Amino acid sequence: MNTATSQSQSRARSQSWTPVIEARDLVMDYTAGMARVQADHSVTGVMPRGAGTGGPHPYAAGGTGYAMPAVHTLALNHVNFDLAPGETVAVMGPSGSGKSTLLHALAGIIRPTSGTVTFQGANLTAMSDADRTKLRRGAFGFVFQSGQLLPELPAVENIALPMMLDGADYRSATDAAMLWLERLGLRQLASQRPGEMSGGQMQRIAIARALAVQPAVVFADEPTGAL
């Protein structure tokens, strides 16, 4: 995803509101990350068939370098982004263009190679993993492409879990979850587990889970793809 001046950025220059989320000069270079891992850790495992005998392991220093695929992995290329209070922004592009990577970076799920993301003045890129997790638990709602429901839990507990992790008791969390099930026409699925649902039903449960915490920002990665 390349640098672009969005409509929200243009408005930011002409209006006095403070962005809820502000990203500046985001770069996500997976090649650089892979290179750091190779430099810091020796790679162990089974040598690929036909790698030869007597020579260096292909993943070791002096090997053939199979561990570094010759692919372009610059997912974000100096991206700037602003989100105004109450604003809805659609990020569109072909598969593999960096849409999911951008959402994950804005939500603090991944740390970009360089650049900054701030949420209500707090610098997500400078936070510890624990602090970012705590922030995501209450301030952000995320709908993943795959839903990522816990298969062991029924629908009502999948929705209630983030609220309980944030300190709510079981009764109040499940009561709130039931309200969202009713709003989405899924009350009859309250006791069913993900394996007993259709893809569209699982996706709606994931949407309910994201909204139930009353987040400041909802990140939705293809939230209606299965509907």
CSV table of C-alpha atoms in Angstrom, one decimal:
chain,number,residue,atom,x,y,z
A,1,MET,CA,0.0,0.0,0.0
A,2,ASN,CA,1.6,3.2,-1.2
A,3,THR,CA,1.5,6.7,0.2
A,4,ALA,CA,-1.7,8.7,-0.5
A,5,THR,CA,-3.3,11.8,0.8
A,6,SER,CA,-6.7,10.8,1.9
A,7,GLN,CA,-9.8,12.9,2.2
A,8,SER,CA,-9.6,12.6,6.0
A,9,GLN,CA,-6.0,14.0,5.9
A,10,SER,CA,-7.2,17.0,3.8
A,11,ARG,CA,-10.0,17.7,6.3
A,12,ALA,CA,-7.5,17.5,9.2
A,13,ARG,CA,-5.5,20.4,7.7
A,14,SER,CA,-8.6,22.5,7.4
A,15,GLN,CA,-10.5,21.7,10.6
A,16,SER,CA,-9.8,21.9,14.3
A,17,TRP,CA,-10.8,18.4,15.3
A,18,THR,CA,-8.3,15.9,16.7
A,19,PRO,CA,-8.0,12.6,15.0
A,20,VAL,CA,-9.1,9.5,17.0
A,21,ILE,CA,-6.3,7.6,15.2
A,22,GLU,CA,-3.4,9.1,13.4
A,23,ALA,CA,-0.8,7.2,11.5
A,24,ARG,CA,2.3,8.8,10.0
A,25,ASP,CA,4.8,7.3,7.6
A,26,LEU,CA,4.0,3.7,8.2
A,27,VAL,CA,6.3,1.1,6.7
A,28,MET,CA,5.9,-2.6,7.1
A,29,ASP,CA,8.7,-4.5,5.5
A,30,TYR,CA,8.4,-8.2,6.1
A,31,THR,CA,11.8,-8.8,4.4
A,32,ALA,CA,13.5,-6.7,7.0
A,33,GLY,CA,11.8,-8.6,9.8
A,34,MET,CA,12.8,-12.0,8.3
A,35,ALA,CA,16.4,-10.8,7.9
A,36,ARG,CA,16.4,-9.8,11.6
A,37,VAL,CA,15.1,-13.3,12.7
A,38,GLN,CA,17.8,-15.0,10.5
A,39,ALA,CA,20.5,-12.8,12.0
A,40,ASP,CA,19.4,-13.5,15.6
A,41,HIS,CA,18.5,-17.2,15.5
A,42,SER,CA,20.0,-20.2,13.9
A,43,VAL,CA,17.4,-22.2,11.9
A,44,THR,CA,17.0,-25.8,12.7
A,45,GLY,CA,14.9,-28.6,11.1
A,46,VAL,CA,15.0,-31.2,8.4
A,47,MET,CA,17.2,-30.4,5.4
A,48,PRO,CA,15.2,-30.2,2.2
A,49,ARG,CA,15.3,-33.2,0.0
A,50,GLY,CA,18.1,-32.9,-2.6
A,51,ALA,CA,20.0,-30.3,-0.6
A,52,GLY,CA,23.2,-32.3,-1.1
A,53,THR,CA,25.7,-33.9,1.3
A,54,GLY,CA,28.8,-32.6,2.9
A,55,GLY,CA,28.0,-28.9,2.2
A,56,PRO,CA,26.5,-26.3,4.4
A,57,HIS,CA,22.9,-26.6,5.5
A,58,PRO,CA,20.9,-24.4,3.1
A,59,TYR,CA,19.5,-22.4,6.0
A,60,ALA,CA,22.8,-21.9,7.7
A,61,ALA,CA,25.5,-19.3,7.1
A,62,GLY,CA,27.1,-20.1,3.8
A,63,GLY,CA,24.1,-22.2,2.6
A,64,THR,CA,22.0,-21.6,-0.4
A,65,GLY,CA,19.6,-19.2,1.3
A,66,TYR,CA,16.4,-21.0,0.8
A,67,ALA,CA,15.0,-19.4,4.0
A,68,MET,CA,14.8,-15.9,2.3
A,69,PRO,CA,12.2,-16.2,-0.5
A,70,ALA,CA,12.8,-13.8,-3.4
A,71,VAL,CA,9.4,-12.0,-3.0
A,72,HIS,CA,8.3,-8.4,-2.5
A,73,THR,CA,7.2,-8.1,1.1
A,74,LEU,CA,6.9,-4.3,1.5
A,75,ALA,CA,3.3,-4.3,2.6
A,76,LEU,CA,3.1,-0.7,3.7
A,77,ASN,CA,5.1,2.0,1.9
A,78,HIS,CA,5.1,5.3,4.0
A,79,VAL,CA,1.4,5.3,4.6
A,80,ASN,CA,-0.4,8.3,6.3
A,81,PHE,CA,-3.9,8.0,7.8
A,82,ASP,CA,-6.3,10.0,9.9
A,83,LEU,CA,-9.6,8.9,11.4
A,84,ALA,CA,-12.0,11.6,12.5
A,85,PRO,CA,-14.6,11.1,15.3
A,86,GLY,CA,-17.7,9.4,13.9
A,87,GLU,CA,-16.0,8.9,10.5
A,88,THR,CA,-16.3,5.7,8.5
A,89,VAL,CA,-13.4,4.9,6.1
A,90,ALA,CA,-13.3,2.1,3.6
A,91,VAL,CA,-9.8,0.8,2.6
A,92,MET,CA,-10.0,-0.8,-0.9
A,93,GLY,CA,-7.5,-2.6,-3.1
A,94,PRO,CA,-6.6,-5.9,-4.7
A,95,SER,CA,-5.7,-9.0,-2.6
A,96,GLY,CA,-2.3,-8.7,-1.2
A,97,SER,CA,-2.1,-4.9,-1.4
A,98,GLY,CA,-1.7,-4.4,2.4
A,99,LYS,CA,-5.2,-3.7,3.6
A,100,SER,CA,-5.2,-6.2,6.5
A,101,THR,CA,-1.6,-5.2,7.4
A,102,LEU,CA,-2.7,-1.6,7.6
A,103,LEU,CA,-5.7,-2.5,9.9
A,104,HIS,CA,-3.5,-4.7,12.1
A,105,ALA,CA,-0.9,-1.9,12.4
A,106,LEU,CA,-3.6,0.8,13.2
A,107,ALA,CA,-5.1,-1.5,15.9
A,108,GLY,CA,-1.7,-2.3,17.5
A,109,ILE,CA,-1.9,-6.0,16.7
A,110,ILE,CA,1.4,-5.7,14.9
A,111,ARG,CA,4.2,-3.2,15.2
A,112,PRO,CA,5.3,-1.5,11.9
A,113,THR,CA,8.8,-1.5,10.8
A,114,SER,CA,8.8,2.2,11.1
A,115,GLY,CA,6.4,5.1,11.5
A,116,THR,CA,4.0,5.9,14.3
A,117,VAL,CA,0.4,5.2,15.2
A,118,THR,CA,-1.4,7.3,17.9
A,119,PHE,CA,-4.8,6.7,19.5
A,120,GLN,CA,-6.3,9.7,21.3
A,121,GLY,CA,-2.7,11.0,21.8
A,122,ALA,CA,-1.2,7.7,23.0
A,123,ASN,CA,1.6,6.3,20.9
A,124,LEU,CA,0.8,2.7,20.1
A,125,THR,CA,4.1,2.0,18.5
A,126,ALA,CA,5.9,2.9,21.7
A,127,MET,CA,3.7,0.8,24.0
A,128,SER,CA,4.6,-2.6,25.4
A,129,ASP,CA,2.8,-5.6,24.1
A,130,ALA,CA,0.8,-5.8,27.4
A,131,ASP,CA,-0.3,-2.2,27.2
A,132,ARG,CA,-1.4,-2.6,23.6
A,133,THR,CA,-3.3,-5.7,24.5
A,134,LYS,CA,-5.1,-3.9,27.3
A,135,LEU,CA,-6.0,-1.0,25.0
A,136,ARG,CA,-7.4,-3.3,22.3
A,137,ARG,CA,-9.5,-5.2,24.9
A,138,GLY,CA,-11.6,-2.1,25.7
A,139,ALA,CA,-11.0,0.6,23.1
A,140,PHE,CA,-11.0,-1.4,19.9
A,141,GLY,CA,-13.4,-3.8,18.3
A,142,PHE,CA,-11.9,-6.0,15.6
A,143,VAL,CA,-13.7,-8.2,13.1
A,144,PHE,CA,-11.2,-10.6,11.5
A,145,GLN,CA,-11.6,-12.1,8.0
A,146,SER,CA,-11.8,-15.6,9.5
A,147,GLY,CA,-13.9,-14.6,12.5
A,148,GLN,CA,-11.5,-16.2,15.0
A,149,LEU,CA,-14.2,-17.4,17.4
A,150,LEU,CA,-13.1,-19.8,20.1
A,151,PRO,CA,-14.5,-23.2,19.0
A,152,GLU,CA,-14.9,-24.4,22.6
A,153,LEU,CA,-17.3,-21.6,23.6
A,154,PRO,CA,-20.9,-21.1,22.7
A,155,ALA,CA,-21.9,-18.0,20.8
A,156,VAL,CA,-23.0,-16.0,23.9
A,157,GLU,CA,-19.7,-16.7,25.7
A,158,ASN,CA,-17.6,-15.8,22.6
A,159,ILE,CA,-19.3,-12.4,22.6
A,160,ALA,CA,-19.0,-12.0,26.4
A,161,LEU,CA,-15.3,-13.1,26.7
A,162,PRO,CA,-13.7,-9.7,25.9
A,163,MET,CA,-16.0,-8.0,28.4
A,164,MET,CA,-15.1,-10.5,31.1
A,165,LEU,CA,-11.4,-10.1,30.3
A,166,ASP,CA,-11.9,-6.4,30.9
A,167,GLY,CA,-13.3,-7.0,34.3
A,168,ALA,CA,-17.1,-7.6,33.8
A,169,ASP,CA,-18.7,-10.4,35.8
A,170,TYR,CA,-20.1,-13.4,33.9
A,171,ARG,CA,-23.8,-12.4,34.4
A,172,SER,CA,-23.5,-8.9,33.2
A,173,ALA,CA,-21.2,-9.9,30.3
A,174,THR,CA,-23.5,-12.6,29.1
A,175,ASP,CA,-26.6,-10.4,29.5
A,176,ALA,CA,-25.0,-7.8,27.3
A,177,ALA,CA,-24.0,-10.5,24.8
A,178,MET,CA,-27.6,-11.7,24.6
A,179,LEU,CA,-28.8,-8.2,23.7
A,180,TRP,CA,-26.4,-8.2,20.8
A,181,LEU,CA,-27.5,-11.7,19.7
A,182,GLU,CA,-31.1,-10.3,19.7
A,183,ARG,CA,-30.1,-7.2,17.7
A,184,LEU,CA,-28.5,-9.4,15.0
A,185,GLY,CA,-31.3,-12.0,14.9
A,186,LEU,CA,-29.1,-14.7,16.4
A,187,ARG,CA,-30.7,-15.4,19.8
A,188,GLN,CA,-31.4,-19.0,18.8
A,189,LEU,CA,-27.7,-19.5,18.4
A,190,ALA,CA,-26.8,-18.5,22.0
A,191,SER,CA,-25.8,-22.0,23.1
A,192,GLN,CA,-24.4,-23.2,19.8
A,193,ARG,CA,-20.6,-23.5,19.2
A,194,PRO,CA,-18.9,-22.2,16.0
A,195,GLY,CA,-18.7,-25.7,14.5
A,196,GLU,CA,-22.5,-25.8,14.6
A,197,MET,CA,-23.0,-22.5,12.7
A,198,SER,CA,-22.8,-21.4,9.0
A,199,GLY,CA,-20.0,-19.1,7.9
A,200,GLY,CA,-22.4,-16.2,7.8
A,201,GLN,CA,-23.6,-16.9,11.3
A,202,MET,CA,-20.1,-17.1,12.6
A,203,GLN,CA,-19.3,-13.7,11.0
A,204,ARG,CA,-22.3,-12.1,12.6
A,205,ILE,CA,-21.2,-13.5,16.0
A,206,ALA,CA,-17.8,-11.9,15.4
A,207,ILE,CA,-19.4,-8.6,14.6
A,208,ALA,CA,-21.5,-8.8,17.8
A,209,ARG,CA,-18.3,-9.5,19.8
A,210,ALA,CA,-16.6,-6.5,18.3
A,211,LEU,CA,-19.5,-4.1,19.1
A,212,ALA,CA,-20.4,-5.5,22.5
A,213,VAL,CA,-17.5,-3.8,24.2
A,214,GLN,CA,-18.7,-0.4,22.9
A,215,PRO,CA,-15.4,0.4,21.4
A,216,ALA,CA,-14.1,3.8,20.4
A,217,VAL,CA,-13.0,2.3,17.0
A,218,VAL,CA,-14.2,-0.7,15.1
A,219,PHE,CA,-11.7,-2.3,12.7
A,220,ALA,CA,-13.6,-4.6,10.2
A,221,ASP,CA,-11.6,-6.7,7.8
A,222,GLU,CA,-14.0,-7.9,5.1
A,223,PRO,CA,-16.8,-8.2,7.8
A,224,THR,CA,-19.5,-9.2,5.3
A,225,GLY,CA,-17.5,-11.5,3.1
A,226,ALA,CA,-19.5,-14.6,4.2
A,227,LEU,CA,-22.9,-12.9,4.3
